[in-house]
mmCIF file of C-alpha atoms in Angstrom:
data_model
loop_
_atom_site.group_PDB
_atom_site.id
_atom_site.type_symbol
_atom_site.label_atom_id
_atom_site.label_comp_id
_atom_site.label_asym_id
_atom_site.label_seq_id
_atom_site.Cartn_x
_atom_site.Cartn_y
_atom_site.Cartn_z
ATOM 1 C CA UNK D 139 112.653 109.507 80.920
ATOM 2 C CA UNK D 140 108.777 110.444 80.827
ATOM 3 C CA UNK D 141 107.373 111.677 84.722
ATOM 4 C CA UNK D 142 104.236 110.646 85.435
ATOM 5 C CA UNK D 143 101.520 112.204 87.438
ATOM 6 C CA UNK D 144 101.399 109.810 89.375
ATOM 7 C CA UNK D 145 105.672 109.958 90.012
ATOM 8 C CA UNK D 146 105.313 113.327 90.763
ATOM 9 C CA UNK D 147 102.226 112.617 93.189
ATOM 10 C CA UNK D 148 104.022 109.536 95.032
ATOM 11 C CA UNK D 149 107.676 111.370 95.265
ATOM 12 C CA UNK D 150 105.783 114.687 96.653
ATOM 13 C CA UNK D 151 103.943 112.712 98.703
ATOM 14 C CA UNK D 152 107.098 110.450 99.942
ATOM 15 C CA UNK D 153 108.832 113.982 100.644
ATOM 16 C CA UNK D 154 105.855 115.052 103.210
ATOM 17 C CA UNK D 155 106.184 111.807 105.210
ATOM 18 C CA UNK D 156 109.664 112.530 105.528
ATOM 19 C CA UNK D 157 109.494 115.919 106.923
ATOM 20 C CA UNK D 158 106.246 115.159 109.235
ATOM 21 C CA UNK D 159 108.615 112.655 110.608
ATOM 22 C CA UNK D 160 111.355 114.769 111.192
ATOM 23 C CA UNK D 161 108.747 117.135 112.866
ATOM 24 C CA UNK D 162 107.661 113.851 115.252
ATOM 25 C CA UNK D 163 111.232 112.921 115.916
ATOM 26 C CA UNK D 164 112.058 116.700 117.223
ATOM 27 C CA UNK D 165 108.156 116.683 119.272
ATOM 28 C CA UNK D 166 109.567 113.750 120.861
ATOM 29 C CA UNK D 167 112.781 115.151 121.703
ATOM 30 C CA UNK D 168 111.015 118.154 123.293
ATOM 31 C CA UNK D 169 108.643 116.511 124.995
ATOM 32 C CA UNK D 170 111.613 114.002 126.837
ATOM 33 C CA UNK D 171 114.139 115.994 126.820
ATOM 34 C CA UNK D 172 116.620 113.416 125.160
ATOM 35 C CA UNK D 173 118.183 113.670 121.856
ATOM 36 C CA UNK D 174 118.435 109.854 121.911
ATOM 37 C CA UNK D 175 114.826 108.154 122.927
ATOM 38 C CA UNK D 176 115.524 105.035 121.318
ATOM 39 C CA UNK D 177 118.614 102.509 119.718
ATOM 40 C CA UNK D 178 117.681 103.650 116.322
ATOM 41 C CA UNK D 179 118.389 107.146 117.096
ATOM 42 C CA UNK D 180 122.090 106.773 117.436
ATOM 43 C CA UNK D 181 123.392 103.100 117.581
ATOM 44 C CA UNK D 182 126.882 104.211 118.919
ATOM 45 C CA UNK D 183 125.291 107.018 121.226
ATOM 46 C CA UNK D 184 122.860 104.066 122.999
ATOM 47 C CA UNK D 185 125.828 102.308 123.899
ATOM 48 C CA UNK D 186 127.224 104.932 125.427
ATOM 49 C CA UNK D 187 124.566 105.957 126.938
ATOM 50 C CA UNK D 188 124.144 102.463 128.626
ATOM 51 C CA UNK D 189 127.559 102.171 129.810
ATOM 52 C CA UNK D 190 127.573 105.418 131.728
ATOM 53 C CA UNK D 191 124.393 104.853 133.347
ATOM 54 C CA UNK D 192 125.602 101.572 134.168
ATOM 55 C CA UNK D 193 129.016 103.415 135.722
ATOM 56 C CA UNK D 194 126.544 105.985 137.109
ATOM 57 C CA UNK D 195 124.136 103.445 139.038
ATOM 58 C CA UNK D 196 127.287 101.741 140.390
ATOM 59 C CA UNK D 197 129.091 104.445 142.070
ATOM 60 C CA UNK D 198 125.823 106.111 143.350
ATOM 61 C CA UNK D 199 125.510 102.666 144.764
ATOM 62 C CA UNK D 200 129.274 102.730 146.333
ATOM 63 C CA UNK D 201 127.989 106.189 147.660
ATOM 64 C CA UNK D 202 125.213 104.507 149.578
ATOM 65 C CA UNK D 203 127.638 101.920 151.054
ATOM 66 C CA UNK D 204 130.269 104.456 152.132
ATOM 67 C CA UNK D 205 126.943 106.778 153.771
ATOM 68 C CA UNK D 206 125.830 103.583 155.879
ATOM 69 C CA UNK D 207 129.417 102.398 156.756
ATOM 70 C CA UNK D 208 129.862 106.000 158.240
ATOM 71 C CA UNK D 209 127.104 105.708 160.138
ATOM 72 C CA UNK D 210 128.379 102.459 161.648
ATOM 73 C CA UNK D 211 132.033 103.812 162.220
ATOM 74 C CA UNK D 212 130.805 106.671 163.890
ATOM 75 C CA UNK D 213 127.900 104.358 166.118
ATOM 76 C CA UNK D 214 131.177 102.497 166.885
ATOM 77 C CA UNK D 215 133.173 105.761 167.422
ATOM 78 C CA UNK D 216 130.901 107.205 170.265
ATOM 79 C CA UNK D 217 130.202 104.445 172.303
ATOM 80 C CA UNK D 218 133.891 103.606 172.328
ATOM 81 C CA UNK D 219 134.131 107.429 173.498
ATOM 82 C CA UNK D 220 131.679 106.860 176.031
ATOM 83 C CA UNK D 221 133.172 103.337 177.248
ATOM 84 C CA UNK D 222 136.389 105.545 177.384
ATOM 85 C CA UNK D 223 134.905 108.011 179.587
ATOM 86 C CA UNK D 224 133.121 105.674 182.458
ATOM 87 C CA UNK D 225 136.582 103.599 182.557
ATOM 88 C CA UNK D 226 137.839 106.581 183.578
ATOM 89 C CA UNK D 227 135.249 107.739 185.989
ATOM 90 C CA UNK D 228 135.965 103.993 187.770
ATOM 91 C CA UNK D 229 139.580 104.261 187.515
ATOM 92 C CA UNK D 230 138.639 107.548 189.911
ATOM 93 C CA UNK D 231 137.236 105.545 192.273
ATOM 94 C CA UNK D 232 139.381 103.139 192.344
ATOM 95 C CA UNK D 233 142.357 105.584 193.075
ATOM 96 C CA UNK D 234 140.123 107.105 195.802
ATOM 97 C CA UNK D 235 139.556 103.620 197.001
ATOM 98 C CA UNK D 236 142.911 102.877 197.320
ATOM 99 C CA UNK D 237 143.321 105.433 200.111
ATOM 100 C CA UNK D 238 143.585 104.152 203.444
ATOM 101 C CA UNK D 239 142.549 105.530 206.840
ATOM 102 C CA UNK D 240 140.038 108.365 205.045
ATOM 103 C CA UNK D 241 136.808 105.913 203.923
ATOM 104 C CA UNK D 242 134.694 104.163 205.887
ATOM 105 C CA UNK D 243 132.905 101.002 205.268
ATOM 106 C CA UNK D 244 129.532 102.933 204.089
ATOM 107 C CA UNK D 245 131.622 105.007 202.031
ATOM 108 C CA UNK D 246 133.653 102.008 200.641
ATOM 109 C CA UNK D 247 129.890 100.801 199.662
ATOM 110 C CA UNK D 248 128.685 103.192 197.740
ATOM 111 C CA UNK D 249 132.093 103.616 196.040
ATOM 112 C CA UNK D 250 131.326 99.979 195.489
ATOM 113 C CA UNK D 251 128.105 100.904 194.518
ATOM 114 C CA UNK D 252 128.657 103.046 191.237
ATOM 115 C CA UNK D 253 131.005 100.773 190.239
ATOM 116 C CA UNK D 254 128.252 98.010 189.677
ATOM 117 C CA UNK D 255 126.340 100.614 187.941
ATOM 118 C CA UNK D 256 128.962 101.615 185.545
ATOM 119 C CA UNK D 257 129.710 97.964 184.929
ATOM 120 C CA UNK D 258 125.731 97.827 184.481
ATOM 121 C CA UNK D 259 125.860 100.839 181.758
ATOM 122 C CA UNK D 260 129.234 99.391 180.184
ATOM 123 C CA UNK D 261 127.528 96.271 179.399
ATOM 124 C CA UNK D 262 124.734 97.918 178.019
ATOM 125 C CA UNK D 263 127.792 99.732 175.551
ATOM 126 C CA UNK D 264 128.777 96.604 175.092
ATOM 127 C CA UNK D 265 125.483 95.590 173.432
ATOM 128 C CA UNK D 266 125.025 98.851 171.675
ATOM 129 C CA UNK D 267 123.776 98.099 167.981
ATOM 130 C CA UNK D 268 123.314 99.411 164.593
ATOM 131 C CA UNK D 269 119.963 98.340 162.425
ATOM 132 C CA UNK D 270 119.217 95.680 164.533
ATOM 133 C CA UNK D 271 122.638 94.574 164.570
ATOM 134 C CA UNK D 272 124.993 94.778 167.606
ATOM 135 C CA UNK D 273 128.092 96.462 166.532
ATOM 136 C CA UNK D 274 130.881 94.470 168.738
ATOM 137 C CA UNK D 275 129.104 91.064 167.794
ATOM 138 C CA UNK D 276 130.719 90.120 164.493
ATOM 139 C CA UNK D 277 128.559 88.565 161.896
ATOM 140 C CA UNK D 278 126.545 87.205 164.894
ATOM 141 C CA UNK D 279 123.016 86.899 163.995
ATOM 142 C CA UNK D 280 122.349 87.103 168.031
ATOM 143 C CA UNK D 281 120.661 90.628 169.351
ATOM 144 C CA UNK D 282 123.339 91.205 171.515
ATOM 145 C CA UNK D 283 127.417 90.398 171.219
ATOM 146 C CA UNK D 284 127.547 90.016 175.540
ATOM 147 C CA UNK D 285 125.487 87.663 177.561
ATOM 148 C CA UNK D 286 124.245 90.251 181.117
ATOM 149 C CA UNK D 287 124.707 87.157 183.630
ATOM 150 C CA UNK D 288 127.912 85.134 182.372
ATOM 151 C CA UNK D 289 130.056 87.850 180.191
ATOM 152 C CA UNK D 290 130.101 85.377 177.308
ATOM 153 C CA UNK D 291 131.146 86.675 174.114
ATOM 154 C CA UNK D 292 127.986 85.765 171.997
ATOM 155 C CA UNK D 293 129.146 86.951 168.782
ATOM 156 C CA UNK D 294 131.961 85.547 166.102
ATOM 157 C CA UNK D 295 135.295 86.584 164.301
ATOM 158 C CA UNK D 296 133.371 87.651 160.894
ATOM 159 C CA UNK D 297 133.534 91.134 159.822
ATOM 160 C CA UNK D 298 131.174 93.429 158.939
ATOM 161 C CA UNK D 299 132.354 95.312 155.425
ATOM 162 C CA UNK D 300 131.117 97.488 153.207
ATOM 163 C CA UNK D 301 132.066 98.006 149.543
ATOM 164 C CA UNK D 302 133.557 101.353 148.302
ATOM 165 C CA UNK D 303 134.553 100.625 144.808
ATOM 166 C CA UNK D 304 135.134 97.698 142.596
ATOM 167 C CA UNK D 305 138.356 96.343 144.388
ATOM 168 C CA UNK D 306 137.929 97.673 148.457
ATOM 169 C CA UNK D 307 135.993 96.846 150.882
ATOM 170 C CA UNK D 308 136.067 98.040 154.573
ATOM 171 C CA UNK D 309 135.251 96.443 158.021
ATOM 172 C CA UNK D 310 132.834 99.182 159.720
ATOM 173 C CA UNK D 311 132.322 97.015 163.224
ATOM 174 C CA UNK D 312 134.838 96.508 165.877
ATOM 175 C CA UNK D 313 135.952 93.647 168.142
ATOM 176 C CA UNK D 314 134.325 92.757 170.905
ATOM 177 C CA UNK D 315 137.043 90.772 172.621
ATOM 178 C CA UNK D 316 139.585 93.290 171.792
ATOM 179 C CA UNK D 317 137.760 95.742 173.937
ATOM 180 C CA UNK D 318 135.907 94.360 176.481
ATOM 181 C CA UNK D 319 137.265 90.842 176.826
ATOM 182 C CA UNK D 320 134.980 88.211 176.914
ATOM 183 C CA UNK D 321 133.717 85.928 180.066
ATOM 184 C CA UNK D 322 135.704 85.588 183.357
ATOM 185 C CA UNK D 323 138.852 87.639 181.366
ATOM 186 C CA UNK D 324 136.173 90.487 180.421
ATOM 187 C CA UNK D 325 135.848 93.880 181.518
ATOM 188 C CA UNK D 326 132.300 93.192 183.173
ATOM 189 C CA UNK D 327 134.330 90.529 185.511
ATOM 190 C CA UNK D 328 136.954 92.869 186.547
ATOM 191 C CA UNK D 329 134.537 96.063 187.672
ATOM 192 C CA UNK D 330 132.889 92.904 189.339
ATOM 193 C CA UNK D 331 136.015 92.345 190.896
ATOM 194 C CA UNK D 332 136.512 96.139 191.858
ATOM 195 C CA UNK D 333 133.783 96.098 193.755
ATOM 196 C CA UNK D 334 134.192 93.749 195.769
ATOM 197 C CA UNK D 335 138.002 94.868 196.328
ATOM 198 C CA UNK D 336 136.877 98.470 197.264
ATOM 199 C CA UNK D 337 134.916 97.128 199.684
ATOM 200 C CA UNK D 338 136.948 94.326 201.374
ATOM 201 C CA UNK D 339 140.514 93.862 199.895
ATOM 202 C CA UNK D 340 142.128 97.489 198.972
ATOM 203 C CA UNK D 341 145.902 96.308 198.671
ATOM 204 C CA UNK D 342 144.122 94.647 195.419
ATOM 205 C CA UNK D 343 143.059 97.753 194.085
ATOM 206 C CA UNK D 344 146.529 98.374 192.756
ATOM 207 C CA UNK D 345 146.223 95.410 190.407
ATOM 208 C CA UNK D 346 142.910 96.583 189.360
ATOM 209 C CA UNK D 347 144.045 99.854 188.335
ATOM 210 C CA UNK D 348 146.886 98.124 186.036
ATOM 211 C CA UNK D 349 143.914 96.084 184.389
ATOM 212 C CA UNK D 350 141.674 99.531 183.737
ATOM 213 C CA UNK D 351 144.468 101.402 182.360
ATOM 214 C CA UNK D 352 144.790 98.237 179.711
ATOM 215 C CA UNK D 353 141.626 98.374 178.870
ATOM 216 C CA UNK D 354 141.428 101.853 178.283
ATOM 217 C CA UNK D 355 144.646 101.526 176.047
ATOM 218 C CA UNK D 356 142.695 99.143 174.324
ATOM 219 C CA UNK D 357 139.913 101.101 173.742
ATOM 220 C CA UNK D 358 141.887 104.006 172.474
ATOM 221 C CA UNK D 359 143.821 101.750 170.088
ATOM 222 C CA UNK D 360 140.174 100.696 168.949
ATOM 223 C CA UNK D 361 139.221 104.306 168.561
ATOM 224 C CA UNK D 362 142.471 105.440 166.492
ATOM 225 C CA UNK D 363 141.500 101.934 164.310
ATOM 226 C CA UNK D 364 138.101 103.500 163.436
ATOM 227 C CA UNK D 365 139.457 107.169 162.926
ATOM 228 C CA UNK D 366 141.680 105.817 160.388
ATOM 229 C CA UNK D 367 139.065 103.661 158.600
ATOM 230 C CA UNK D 368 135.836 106.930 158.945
ATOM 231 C CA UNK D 369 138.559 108.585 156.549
ATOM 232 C CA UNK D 370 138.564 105.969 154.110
ATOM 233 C CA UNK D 371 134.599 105.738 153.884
ATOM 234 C CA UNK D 372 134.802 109.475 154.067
ATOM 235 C CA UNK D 373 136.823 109.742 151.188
ATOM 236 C CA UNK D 374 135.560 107.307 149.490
ATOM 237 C CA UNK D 375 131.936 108.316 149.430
ATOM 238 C CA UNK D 376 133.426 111.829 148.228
ATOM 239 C CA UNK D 377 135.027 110.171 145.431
ATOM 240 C CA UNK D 378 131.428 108.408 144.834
ATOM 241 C CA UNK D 379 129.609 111.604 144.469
ATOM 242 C CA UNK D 380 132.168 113.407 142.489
ATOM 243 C CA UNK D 381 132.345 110.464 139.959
ATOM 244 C CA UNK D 382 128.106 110.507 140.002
ATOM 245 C CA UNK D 383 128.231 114.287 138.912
ATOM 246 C CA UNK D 384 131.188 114.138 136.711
ATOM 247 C CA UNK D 385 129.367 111.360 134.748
ATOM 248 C CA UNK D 386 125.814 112.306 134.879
ATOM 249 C CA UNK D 387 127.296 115.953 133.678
ATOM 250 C CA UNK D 388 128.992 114.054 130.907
ATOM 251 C CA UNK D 389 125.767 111.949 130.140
ATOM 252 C CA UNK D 390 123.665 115.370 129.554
ATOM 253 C CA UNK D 391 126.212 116.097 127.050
ATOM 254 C CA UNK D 392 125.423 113.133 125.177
ATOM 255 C CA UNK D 393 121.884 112.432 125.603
ATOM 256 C CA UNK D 394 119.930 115.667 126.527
ATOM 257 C CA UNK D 395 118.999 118.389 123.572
ATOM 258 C CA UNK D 396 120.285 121.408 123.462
ATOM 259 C CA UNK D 397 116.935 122.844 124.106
ATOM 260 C CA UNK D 398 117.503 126.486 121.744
ATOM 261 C CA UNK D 399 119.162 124.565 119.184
ATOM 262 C CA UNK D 400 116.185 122.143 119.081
ATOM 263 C CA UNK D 401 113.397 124.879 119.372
ATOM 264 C CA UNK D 402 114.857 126.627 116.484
ATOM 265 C CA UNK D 403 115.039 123.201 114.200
ATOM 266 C CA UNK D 404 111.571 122.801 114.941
ATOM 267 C CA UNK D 405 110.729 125.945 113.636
ATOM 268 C CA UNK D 406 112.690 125.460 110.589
ATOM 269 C CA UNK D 407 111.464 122.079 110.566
ATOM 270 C CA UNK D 408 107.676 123.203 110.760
ATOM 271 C CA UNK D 409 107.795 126.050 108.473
ATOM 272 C CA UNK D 410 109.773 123.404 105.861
ATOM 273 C CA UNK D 411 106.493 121.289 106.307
ATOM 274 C CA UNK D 412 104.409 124.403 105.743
ATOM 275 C CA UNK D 413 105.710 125.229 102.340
ATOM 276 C CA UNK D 414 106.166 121.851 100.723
ATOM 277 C CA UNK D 415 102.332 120.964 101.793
ATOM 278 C CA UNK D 416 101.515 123.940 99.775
ATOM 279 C CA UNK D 417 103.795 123.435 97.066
ATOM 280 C CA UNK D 418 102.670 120.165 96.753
ATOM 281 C CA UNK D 419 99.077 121.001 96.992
ATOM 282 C CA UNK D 420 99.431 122.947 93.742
ATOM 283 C CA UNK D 421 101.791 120.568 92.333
ATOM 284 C CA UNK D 422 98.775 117.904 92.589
ATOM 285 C CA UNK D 423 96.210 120.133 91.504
ATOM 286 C CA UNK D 424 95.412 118.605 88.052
ATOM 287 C CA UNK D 425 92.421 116.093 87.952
ATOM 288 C CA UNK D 426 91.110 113.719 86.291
ATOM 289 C CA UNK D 427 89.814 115.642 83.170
ATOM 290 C CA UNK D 428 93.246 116.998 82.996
ATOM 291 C CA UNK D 429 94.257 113.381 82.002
ATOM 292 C CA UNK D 430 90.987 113.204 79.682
ATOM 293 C CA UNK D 431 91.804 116.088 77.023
#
């Protein structure tokens, strides 16, 4: 088989292409940062490269959910604590109302007094909301879950959930009803109630403390309800984050360079280039004439 000049020229010349691009192809991974920059770089590596971004976007998303449901359980958690706290500063006055012989009627007033002021602040509890949203009210699309005059319940039944994996969801509100009742059978009716009773009609105060201490068993029922469920989204977003990290640590191991490995191939890669440019430039030194004699 007779080689040509021209063979020799065009195979020479094929050989330089191919190492200037292997020089481009490590530039590029320098300059990104990514062994993989493109499909054609590895057609199995893209794929998995997709899928675990994919995995990764989705539980940094489930992260998110379980960050913002905490925030709502714990919104939830302290005004229940709160509610807790002024049922039990009128279930004081009640008791002190109940005593006989000791208060007069200007005392029995301003007992009366405070507890249309703590009916005042439990209704503004009551209405207590969360991005715009009140947090007793359901689904409601209403700015508050109580009506001040008539004690209507102005929200709904629908739950307010947030996703924490693929298959769970949790509700991150609580009931209005279950905790403060809702019109003439509501909380707001029976300080109402109270008041008047502490001022006029003590032998009724006994009743009233029976209906306090029930709602304040409610409300701690509520609260143990919400502890339970802040652990879920708790542990949940933990299990979120550690996934994120355990895959994007994974991912690096796929799709970043090793940065001295690839510093070193570029060398070799660039000094490769070096010598076969000169070899080749005395390789195609012959001209024309050389043809000619």
């Amino acid at each position: 088989m007779r080689i040509t000049q021209s063979s020799i020229a065009a195979s020479s010349l094929a050989n330089l292409q191919a190492s200037l691009a292997r020089n481009a192809q490590l530039q590029e991974q320098m300059t990104s940062g990514k062994v993989i920059n493109r499909p054609s770089d590895s057609p199995t590596g893209i794929v998995t490269v997709m899928s675990m971004k994919s995995q990764i976007a989705s539980s940094t998303q489930y992260s998110r959910n379980a960050s913002d449901g905490a925030a709502w359980l714990g919104t939830v958690d302290s005004t229940l604590q709160t509610v807790n706290e002024r049922l039990q500063r009128v279930r004081d006055l009640v008791l002190q109302g109940s005593s006989t012989g000791t208060l007069d009627p200007t005392s029995r007033q301003a007992l009366a007094t405070e507890v249309t002021s703590l009916r005042g602040e439990l209704m503004g509890l009551a209405n207590t909301s969360y991005s715009g949203r009140p947090i007793f009210g359901g689904t409601t699309a209403n700015a508050k879950a109580y009506d001040d005059t008539t004690y209507a319940y102005q929200g709904n039944d629908g739950q307010v959930t947030r996703r924490l994996d693929s298959a769970t969801t949790v509700e991150v509100g609580a009931s209005g009803p279950t905790v403060f009742g809702d019109g003439a059978t509501s909380m707001f009716k029976m300080l109402d109630d109270i008041a008047t009773n502490l001022v006029s009609n003590t032998p009724a105060l006994a009743g009233n403390l029976a209906q306090i201490d029930g709602r304040m068993n409610d409300v701690l029922q509520t609260l143990t309800d919400v502890g339970v469920r802040t652990n879920r989204v708790t542990a949940a977003q933990t299990n979120a984050d550690d996934n994120v990290l355990s895959m994007s640590s994974t991912l690096s191991g796929v799709e970043d360079i090793d940065l001295p490995k690839t510093i070193l191939d570029m060398q070799l890669s660039s000094n490769a280039y070096q010598a076969a440019l000169s070899a080749t430039a005395k390789v195609l030194q012959p001209s024309l004439m050389d043809f000619l004699r």
